[in-house]
mmCIF file of C-alpha atoms and ligand atoms in Angstrom:
data_model
loop_
_atom_site.group_PDB
_atom_site.id
_atom_site.type_symbol
_atom_site.label_atom_id
_atom_site.label_comp_id
_atom_site.label_asym_id
_atom_site.label_seq_id
_atom_site.Cartn_x
_atom_site.Cartn_y
_atom_site.Cartn_z
ATOM 1 C CA MET A 1 -0.185 0.007 -0.216
ATOM 2 C CA LYS A 2 1.287 3.521 -0.950
ATOM 3 C CA LEU A 3 1.961 5.520 2.123
ATOM 4 C CA THR A 4 -0.593 8.644 2.551
ATOM 5 C CA GLY A 5 0.749 11.523 4.656
ATOM 6 C CA ARG A 6 -0.796 15.002 5.161
ATOM 7 C CA PHE A 7 -0.346 18.253 6.915
ATOM 8 C CA ALA A 8 -3.462 19.199 8.683
ATOM 9 C CA PRO A 9 -3.089 22.888 9.911
ATOM 10 C CA SER A 10 -5.948 24.818 11.876
ATOM 11 C CA PRO A 11 -6.521 28.348 9.951
ATOM 12 C CA THR A 12 -6.281 30.265 12.904
ATOM 13 C CA GLY A 13 -3.133 32.089 12.224
ATOM 14 C CA VAL A 14 0.023 32.582 10.251
ATOM 15 C CA LEU A 15 2.087 29.148 9.928
ATOM 16 C CA HIS A 16 5.030 29.577 12.044
ATOM 17 C CA LEU A 17 8.471 27.825 12.177
ATOM 18 C CA GLY A 18 7.218 24.712 13.820
ATOM 19 C CA ASN A 19 4.008 24.348 11.539
ATOM 20 C CA LEU A 20 6.488 24.714 8.473
ATOM 21 C CA ARG A 21 8.932 22.136 9.765
ATOM 22 C CA THR A 22 5.749 19.764 10.449
ATOM 23 C CA ALA A 23 4.613 20.246 6.795
ATOM 24 C CA LEU A 24 8.148 19.579 5.600
ATOM 25 C CA ALA A 25 8.716 16.458 7.213
ATOM 26 C CA SER A 26 5.418 14.868 6.377
ATOM 27 C CA TRP A 27 5.943 15.912 2.878
ATOM 28 C CA LEU A 28 9.608 14.491 2.682
ATOM 29 C CA SER A 29 8.296 11.646 4.420
ATOM 30 C CA ALA A 30 5.618 10.824 1.923
ATOM 31 C CA ARG A 31 7.434 12.068 -1.050
ATOM 32 C CA SER A 32 10.580 10.030 -0.460
ATOM 33 C CA ALA A 33 8.749 6.857 0.202
ATOM 34 C CA GLY A 34 6.763 7.404 -3.168
ATOM 35 C CA GLY A 35 3.617 8.308 -1.530
ATOM 36 C CA ARG A 36 0.709 10.607 -1.653
ATOM 37 C CA TRP A 37 0.802 13.887 0.392
ATOM 38 C CA LEU A 38 -2.464 15.824 1.233
ATOM 39 C CA ILE A 39 -3.106 19.020 3.070
ATOM 40 C CA ARG A 40 -6.413 19.276 5.132
ATOM 41 C CA MET A 41 -7.382 22.645 6.528
ATOM 42 C CA GLU A 42 -8.887 21.627 9.987
ATOM 43 C CA ASP A 43 -11.395 24.602 10.498
ATOM 44 C CA VAL A 44 -14.112 22.922 12.799
ATOM 45 C CA ASP A 45 -13.614 25.103 15.532
ATOM 46 C CA GLY A 46 -15.801 27.501 14.278
ATOM 47 C CA PRO A 47 -14.876 30.983 15.694
ATOM 48 C CA ARG A 48 -11.204 31.003 15.713
ATOM 49 C CA CYS A 49 -11.030 29.781 11.917
ATOM 50 C CA HIS A 50 -10.948 31.705 9.015
ATOM 51 C CA ARG A 51 -10.819 31.155 5.467
ATOM 52 C CA ASP A 52 -8.432 33.635 4.499
ATOM 53 C CA LEU A 53 -5.753 32.663 7.182
ATOM 54 C CA GLY A 54 -6.255 29.243 5.518
ATOM 55 C CA GLU A 55 -5.649 30.606 2.269
ATOM 56 C CA ALA A 56 -2.653 32.508 3.326
ATOM 57 C CA GLN A 57 -1.326 29.158 4.907
ATOM 58 C CA LEU A 58 -1.802 27.426 1.685
ATOM 59 C CA ARG A 59 -0.028 30.259 -0.426
ATOM 60 C CA ASP A 60 2.854 29.754 2.236
ATOM 61 C CA LEU A 61 3.268 26.159 1.861
ATOM 62 C CA SER A 62 2.992 26.659 -2.169
ATOM 63 C CA ARG A 63 6.042 29.024 -1.840
ATOM 64 C CA LEU A 64 7.886 26.489 -0.031
ATOM 65 C CA GLY A 65 7.222 24.107 -3.195
ATOM 66 C CA LEU A 66 4.873 21.936 -1.221
ATOM 67 C CA GLU A 67 1.376 21.056 -2.875
ATOM 68 C CA SER A 68 -1.211 18.950 -2.334
ATOM 69 C CA ASP A 69 -1.746 15.900 -4.534
ATOM 70 C CA GLU A 70 -5.498 16.192 -4.304
ATOM 71 C CA PRO A 71 -7.880 19.135 -3.697
ATOM 72 C CA VAL A 72 -7.644 20.775 -0.409
ATOM 73 C CA LEU A 73 -10.288 19.458 2.083
ATOM 74 C CA TRP A 74 -11.781 21.960 4.621
ATOM 75 C CA GLN A 75 -13.451 20.187 7.654
ATOM 76 C CA SER A 76 -16.106 23.062 7.624
ATOM 77 C CA ASP A 77 -17.385 21.356 4.258
ATOM 78 C CA ARG A 78 -17.701 17.992 6.057
ATOM 79 C CA SER A 79 -20.101 17.874 8.701
ATOM 80 C CA ASP A 80 -22.321 15.436 7.048
ATOM 81 C CA LEU A 81 -19.573 12.864 7.336
ATOM 82 C CA TYR A 82 -19.031 13.825 11.081
ATOM 83 C CA HIS A 83 -22.934 13.450 11.791
ATOM 84 C CA GLU A 84 -22.642 10.110 10.209
ATOM 85 C CA ALA A 85 -19.730 9.011 12.552
ATOM 86 C CA LEU A 86 -21.696 10.363 15.583
ATOM 87 C CA ALA A 87 -24.392 8.117 14.236
ATOM 88 C CA THR A 88 -22.056 5.187 14.080
ATOM 89 C CA LEU A 89 -21.035 5.632 17.768
ATOM 90 C CA HIS A 90 -24.396 6.103 19.126
ATOM 91 C CA ARG A 91 -25.489 2.860 17.495
ATOM 92 C CA ALA A 92 -22.628 1.176 19.305
ATOM 93 C CA GLY A 93 -23.698 2.550 22.519
ATOM 94 C CA TRP A 94 -20.690 4.840 23.124
ATOM 95 C CA LEU A 95 -22.045 8.056 23.028
ATOM 96 C CA TYR A 96 -23.726 10.193 26.208
ATOM 97 C CA PRO A 97 -25.097 13.621 26.447
ATOM 98 C CA CYS A 98 -23.053 15.970 28.581
ATOM 99 C CA VAL A 99 -24.357 18.872 30.575
ATOM 100 C CA CYS A 100 -21.218 19.628 32.392
ATOM 101 C CA THR A 101 -20.326 23.434 31.820
ATOM 102 C CA ARG A 102 -16.573 24.577 32.163
ATOM 103 C CA LYS A 103 -17.084 25.801 35.601
ATOM 104 C CA ASP A 104 -18.778 22.549 36.805
ATOM 105 C CA LEU A 105 -15.504 20.560 35.584
ATOM 106 C CA GLN A 106 -13.595 23.262 37.142
ATOM 107 C CA LEU A 107 -15.002 22.471 40.597
ATOM 108 C CA LEU A 108 -14.883 18.814 40.123
ATOM 109 C CA ALA A 109 -11.622 18.374 39.192
ATOM 110 C CA SER A 110 -10.170 15.898 41.417
ATOM 111 C CA ALA A 111 -7.174 14.711 39.419
ATOM 112 C CA PRO A 112 -4.551 16.835 39.439
ATOM 113 C CA HIS A 113 -3.377 18.367 36.120
ATOM 114 C CA SER A 114 -1.356 16.059 34.105
ATOM 115 C CA GLU A 115 1.977 17.019 32.699
ATOM 116 C CA ASP A 116 0.576 19.126 29.702
ATOM 117 C CA GLY A 117 -2.348 20.948 31.660
ATOM 118 C CA LEU A 118 -4.980 18.446 30.584
ATOM 119 C CA ARG A 119 -7.654 17.503 32.909
ATOM 120 C CA PRO A 120 -9.417 14.211 32.206
ATOM 121 C CA TYR A 121 -13.193 14.422 32.263
ATOM 122 C CA PRO A 122 -14.500 12.676 35.381
ATOM 123 C CA GLY A 123 -17.135 10.919 33.704
ATOM 124 C CA ARG A 124 -19.926 12.733 35.862
ATOM 125 C CA CYS A 125 -22.751 12.583 32.853
ATOM 126 C CA ARG A 126 -21.702 8.853 31.700
ATOM 127 C CA ASP A 127 -25.131 7.500 32.861
ATOM 128 C CA ARG A 128 -27.552 9.959 31.619
ATOM 129 C CA ALA A 129 -30.334 8.864 29.143
ATOM 130 C CA TRP A 130 -29.738 9.642 25.661
ATOM 131 C CA GLU A 131 -31.621 12.711 24.414
ATOM 132 C CA GLY A 132 -30.790 12.868 20.711
ATOM 133 C CA PHE A 133 -27.984 14.459 18.716
ATOM 134 C CA ASN A 134 -28.693 18.158 19.641
ATOM 135 C CA ARG A 135 -26.664 17.935 22.994
ATOM 136 C CA ALA A 136 -23.145 18.377 23.674
ATOM 137 C CA LEU A 137 -21.697 14.663 23.357
ATOM 138 C CA ARG A 138 -19.058 12.607 24.910
ATOM 139 C CA THR A 139 -17.981 9.319 23.684
ATOM 140 C CA ARG A 140 -16.789 6.301 26.241
ATOM 141 C CA LEU A 141 -13.596 4.932 25.129
ATOM 142 C CA PRO A 142 -12.692 1.236 24.936
ATOM 143 C CA GLU A 143 -10.488 0.690 28.277
ATOM 144 C CA GLY A 144 -6.984 0.292 28.989
ATOM 145 C CA PRO A 145 -3.611 1.709 27.856
ATOM 146 C CA VAL A 146 -2.954 2.303 24.159
ATOM 147 C CA SER A 147 0.678 1.794 23.028
ATOM 148 C CA TRP A 148 2.087 2.785 19.871
ATOM 149 C CA GLU A 149 5.652 3.161 18.164
ATOM 150 C CA ASP A 150 6.401 6.727 17.292
ATOM 151 C CA LEU A 151 8.514 7.438 14.434
ATOM 152 C CA VAL A 152 10.245 10.081 16.258
ATOM 153 C CA LEU A 153 9.628 9.360 19.821
ATOM 154 C CA GLY A 154 9.971 5.462 19.929
ATOM 155 C CA PRO A 155 7.753 3.285 21.966
ATOM 156 C CA GLN A 156 4.556 5.145 23.802
ATOM 157 C CA ALA A 157 2.159 3.967 26.230
ATOM 158 C CA ASP A 158 -0.852 5.989 27.545
ATOM 159 C CA ASP A 159 -3.877 5.679 29.469
ATOM 160 C CA PRO A 160 -6.508 7.809 27.720
ATOM 161 C CA GLU A 161 -8.794 7.439 30.701
ATOM 162 C CA ALA A 162 -6.092 9.415 32.811
ATOM 163 C CA LEU A 163 -5.479 11.797 30.397
ATOM 164 C CA THR A 164 -8.204 13.007 28.719
ATOM 165 C CA GLY A 165 -10.964 10.868 30.105
ATOM 166 C CA ASP A 166 -14.162 10.489 27.686
ATOM 167 C CA PRO A 167 -13.532 13.231 24.988
ATOM 168 C CA LEU A 168 -16.083 15.594 23.817
ATOM 169 C CA LEU A 169 -17.263 15.042 20.296
ATOM 170 C CA PHE A 170 -20.050 17.475 19.479
ATOM 171 C CA ARG A 171 -20.386 20.921 21.299
ATOM 172 C CA ARG A 172 -23.493 22.471 22.420
ATOM 173 C CA ASP A 173 -22.712 25.439 20.040
ATOM 174 C CA GLY A 174 -23.030 22.505 17.190
ATOM 175 C CA CYS A 175 -19.544 22.683 16.486
ATOM 176 C CA PHE A 176 -17.993 19.092 15.954
ATOM 177 C CA ALA A 177 -14.833 18.733 18.018
ATOM 178 C CA TYR A 178 -11.343 18.301 16.507
ATOM 179 C CA HIS A 179 -10.853 14.775 17.971
ATOM 180 C CA LEU A 180 -13.760 13.507 16.040
ATOM 181 C CA ALA A 181 -12.861 15.331 12.863
ATOM 182 C CA VAL A 182 -9.399 14.828 12.906
ATOM 183 C CA VAL A 183 -9.661 10.765 13.092
ATOM 184 C CA VAL A 184 -12.947 10.882 10.692
ATOM 185 C CA ASP A 185 -10.764 12.312 7.998
ATOM 186 C CA ASP A 186 -7.654 10.506 8.297
ATOM 187 C CA GLY A 187 -9.737 7.483 7.896
ATOM 188 C CA ALA A 188 -11.657 8.624 5.018
ATOM 189 C CA GLN A 189 -8.531 10.181 3.281
ATOM 190 C CA GLY A 190 -6.598 6.683 3.794
ATOM 191 C CA VAL A 191 -3.998 8.707 5.764
ATOM 192 C CA SER A 192 -1.433 6.210 6.695
ATOM 193 C CA GLU A 193 1.166 8.470 8.210
ATOM 194 C CA VAL A 194 0.326 11.381 10.753
ATOM 195 C CA VAL A 195 3.143 13.835 11.349
ATOM 196 C CA ARG A 196 2.286 16.711 13.753
ATOM 197 C CA GLY A 197 3.892 18.590 16.702
ATOM 198 C CA ALA A 198 4.697 16.757 20.131
ATOM 199 C CA ASP A 199 1.929 19.195 21.924
ATOM 200 C CA LEU A 200 -0.545 16.587 20.379
ATOM 201 C CA ARG A 201 1.210 13.387 21.598
ATOM 202 C CA PRO A 202 -1.069 13.509 25.045
ATOM 203 C CA VAL A 203 -4.156 13.298 23.052
ATOM 204 C CA THR A 204 -2.971 10.433 20.676
ATOM 205 C CA ALA A 205 -4.081 7.496 22.700
ATOM 206 C CA THR A 206 -7.658 8.959 22.952
ATOM 207 C CA GLN A 207 -7.912 9.520 19.200
ATOM 208 C CA ILE A 208 -6.716 5.720 18.673
ATOM 209 C CA ARG A 209 -9.394 4.548 20.896
ATOM 210 C CA ILE A 210 -11.987 6.752 18.774
ATOM 211 C CA GLN A 211 -10.607 5.080 15.518
ATOM 212 C CA GLU A 212 -10.892 1.768 17.051
ATOM 213 C CA SER A 213 -14.542 2.466 18.193
ATOM 214 C CA LEU A 214 -15.277 3.543 14.568
ATOM 215 C CA GLY A 215 -13.471 0.679 12.917
ATOM 216 C CA LEU A 216 -10.769 2.812 11.051
ATOM 217 C CA GLN A 217 -7.303 1.831 10.604
ATOM 218 C CA ARG A 218 -4.483 3.066 12.911
ATOM 219 C CA PRO A 219 -1.958 5.152 10.952
ATOM 220 C CA THR A 220 1.616 5.589 11.942
ATOM 221 C CA TYR A 221 2.527 8.552 13.970
ATOM 222 C CA ALA A 222 5.506 10.789 14.250
ATOM 223 C CA HIS A 223 5.559 13.660 17.012
ATOM 224 C CA LEU A 224 8.003 16.226 16.080
ATOM 225 C CA GLY A 225 9.653 18.252 18.675
ATOM 226 C CA MET A 226 8.552 21.923 19.026
ATOM 227 C CA VAL A 227 10.415 24.760 17.701
ATOM 228 C CA ALA A 228 11.145 27.328 20.475
ATOM 229 C CA ALA A 229 11.936 30.954 20.023
ATOM 230 C CA PRO A 230 15.627 32.002 20.187
ATOM 231 C CA ASP A 231 15.452 32.500 24.022
ATOM 232 C CA GLY A 232 13.487 29.382 24.475
ATOM 233 C CA GLY A 233 10.022 30.787 24.808
ATOM 234 C CA ARG A 234 7.266 29.392 22.926
ATOM 235 C CA LEU A 235 6.688 30.358 19.389
ATOM 236 C CA GLY A 236 3.249 30.142 19.059
ATOM 237 C CA LYS A 237 2.465 32.993 21.225
ATOM 238 C CA ARG A 238 3.966 35.240 18.779
ATOM 239 C CA ALA A 239 3.537 33.000 15.577
ATOM 240 C CA GLY A 240 3.459 35.840 13.166
ATOM 241 C CA ALA A 241 6.992 36.795 13.987
ATOM 242 C CA SER A 242 8.442 33.675 12.477
ATOM 243 C CA GLY A 243 5.735 33.253 9.248
ATOM 244 C CA LEU A 244 7.422 33.374 5.988
ATOM 245 C CA GLU A 245 6.356 37.172 5.395
ATOM 246 C CA ALA A 246 8.024 38.208 8.618
ATOM 247 C CA LEU A 247 11.081 36.274 7.654
ATOM 248 C CA ALA A 248 11.211 37.658 4.242
ATOM 249 C CA ALA A 249 10.942 41.072 5.676
ATOM 250 C CA ARG A 250 14.254 40.368 7.828
ATOM 251 C CA GLY A 251 15.660 39.106 4.623
ATOM 252 C CA ILE A 252 15.469 35.569 5.010
ATOM 253 C CA ALA A 253 14.580 34.050 1.656
ATOM 254 C CA VAL A 254 12.693 30.776 0.996
ATOM 255 C CA PRO A 255 15.777 28.708 0.064
ATOM 256 C CA GLU A 256 17.548 29.603 3.213
ATOM 257 C CA LEU A 257 14.616 28.838 5.437
ATOM 258 C CA LEU A 258 14.487 25.270 3.746
ATOM 259 C CA GLY A 259 18.169 24.793 4.767
ATOM 260 C CA TRP A 260 17.529 25.493 8.190
ATOM 261 C CA LEU A 261 14.247 23.170 8.296
ATOM 262 C CA GLY A 262 16.321 20.391 6.503
ATOM 263 C CA TRP A 263 19.233 20.887 8.755
ATOM 264 C CA SER A 264 16.790 20.804 11.809
ATOM 265 C CA LEU A 265 15.314 17.402 10.584
ATOM 266 C CA GLY A 266 18.885 15.960 10.387
ATOM 267 C CA CYS A 267 18.569 15.633 6.468
ATOM 268 C CA ILE A 268 21.966 17.977 5.990
ATOM 269 C CA ASP A 269 24.978 18.933 8.214
ATOM 270 C CA ARG A 270 24.978 22.422 7.845
ATOM 271 C CA PRO A 271 21.924 24.949 7.396
ATOM 272 C CA GLU A 272 22.514 25.794 3.519
ATOM 273 C CA SER A 273 20.101 27.029 0.877
ATOM 274 C CA CYS A 274 18.113 24.312 -0.883
ATOM 275 C CA ARG A 275 14.884 23.281 -2.525
ATOM 276 C CA PRO A 276 12.650 20.733 -0.940
ATOM 277 C CA GLU A 277 13.520 18.104 -3.574
ATOM 278 C CA ASP A 278 17.166 18.383 -2.554
ATOM 279 C CA LEU A 279 16.600 17.226 1.079
ATOM 280 C CA LEU A 280 14.392 14.035 -0.381
ATOM 281 C CA VAL A 281 17.673 11.504 -0.562
ATOM 282 C CA HIS A 282 18.615 12.388 2.826
ATOM 283 C CA PHE A 283 15.480 12.070 4.857
ATOM 284 C CA ASP A 284 15.322 9.402 7.414
ATOM 285 C CA TRP A 285 13.198 9.274 10.286
ATOM 286 C CA THR A 286 15.862 7.704 12.554
ATOM 287 C CA ARG A 287 17.955 11.024 11.984
ATOM 288 C CA VAL A 288 15.161 13.432 13.183
ATOM 289 C CA PRO A 289 15.997 14.486 16.521
ATOM 290 C CA ALA A 290 13.357 13.945 19.335
ATOM 291 C CA GLY A 291 14.052 17.041 21.313
ATOM 292 C CA GLU A 292 12.867 20.596 21.078
ATOM 293 C CA VAL A 293 14.813 23.023 18.548
ATOM 294 C CA ARG A 294 15.536 26.584 18.847
ATOM 295 C CA ALA A 295 14.665 29.025 16.094
ATOM 296 C CA PRO A 296 17.954 30.683 15.017
ATOM 297 C CA GLU A 297 18.560 34.236 16.654
ATOM 298 C CA GLY A 298 16.581 36.929 14.868
ATOM 299 C CA TRP A 299 14.297 34.588 13.103
ATOM 300 C CA ALA A 300 11.531 34.711 15.777
HETATM 301 N N1 LIG B 1 -5.199 20.829 13.246
HETATM 302 C C1 LIG B 1 -4.293 20.578 14.330
HETATM 303 C C2 LIG B 1 -3.428 21.676 14.364
HETATM 304 O O1 LIG B 1 -3.107 22.600 13.838
HETATM 305 C C3 LIG B 1 -3.215 19.241 13.792
HETATM 306 C C4 LIG B 1 -3.736 17.984 13.932
HETATM 307 C C5 LIG B 1 -3.203 16.912 13.668
HETATM 308 O O2 LIG B 1 -1.978 17.091 13.101
HETATM 309 O O3 LIG B 1 -3.494 15.566 13.827
HETATM 310 O O4 LIG B 1 -2.821 21.741 15.629
#
């Protein structure tokens, strides 16, 4: 079977160095294996997502030379598919309505914050009777720990119960949750390799469990270390500062950026200007460092 990789940004802002590194790594992995590479816009989270931000992200990817092999999917166009998935989960008895407010959950939280600030849902509404699809909906998960072999991090094992608890799949405001959309679309698009930032590692076990409930194939995962600002701070906070446009304004052209990205992925010994194709023969997951990388001075 042909490898199918994808880059799935949320159109909530400018693609920063960390996003661009993820995009390049997934492209290199798919292309070097002779596989397909897709771009998907994850714009289910209504108010924070904007089409024009997504269009700008696509232009930036194109400037880097990274083009999707198929028309770009926008999750906001795919509600029917997510509804179907909810119906499947409901028929199998996994779903229940949840009436907990954010405040309830804060008051209820007995479990300490986990390492990444996630608080598992304590299951308060688990026994509520079904009231139809127009409620906030959570899913139970098949029990027990989940293990997977991460292409960057090596062997991983997590208990979704301890990290997220039963995830919310449909919100009271009518939005589908990211966990549902990402799993459904990876399945529908035949994605066999998920490359993304290590910030999503803690929710991977939960997503694998949702896949299992829906009878979908499990992809291979690669969680890349985050790119930090030159001073070690979070890049996301001032994302625009390390976007393509901001870099260009500082005189950093695309080939130089690609050279740094390729070097940070272990493809080349020194950050020398290049094109993405130049990196293909050198790409190898075993050479991709697992830890955080810092952006060069003056780049963010
Ligand atoms: N849309 C998610 C994000 O931008 C990434 C989802 C994924 O790659 O699985 O954070």
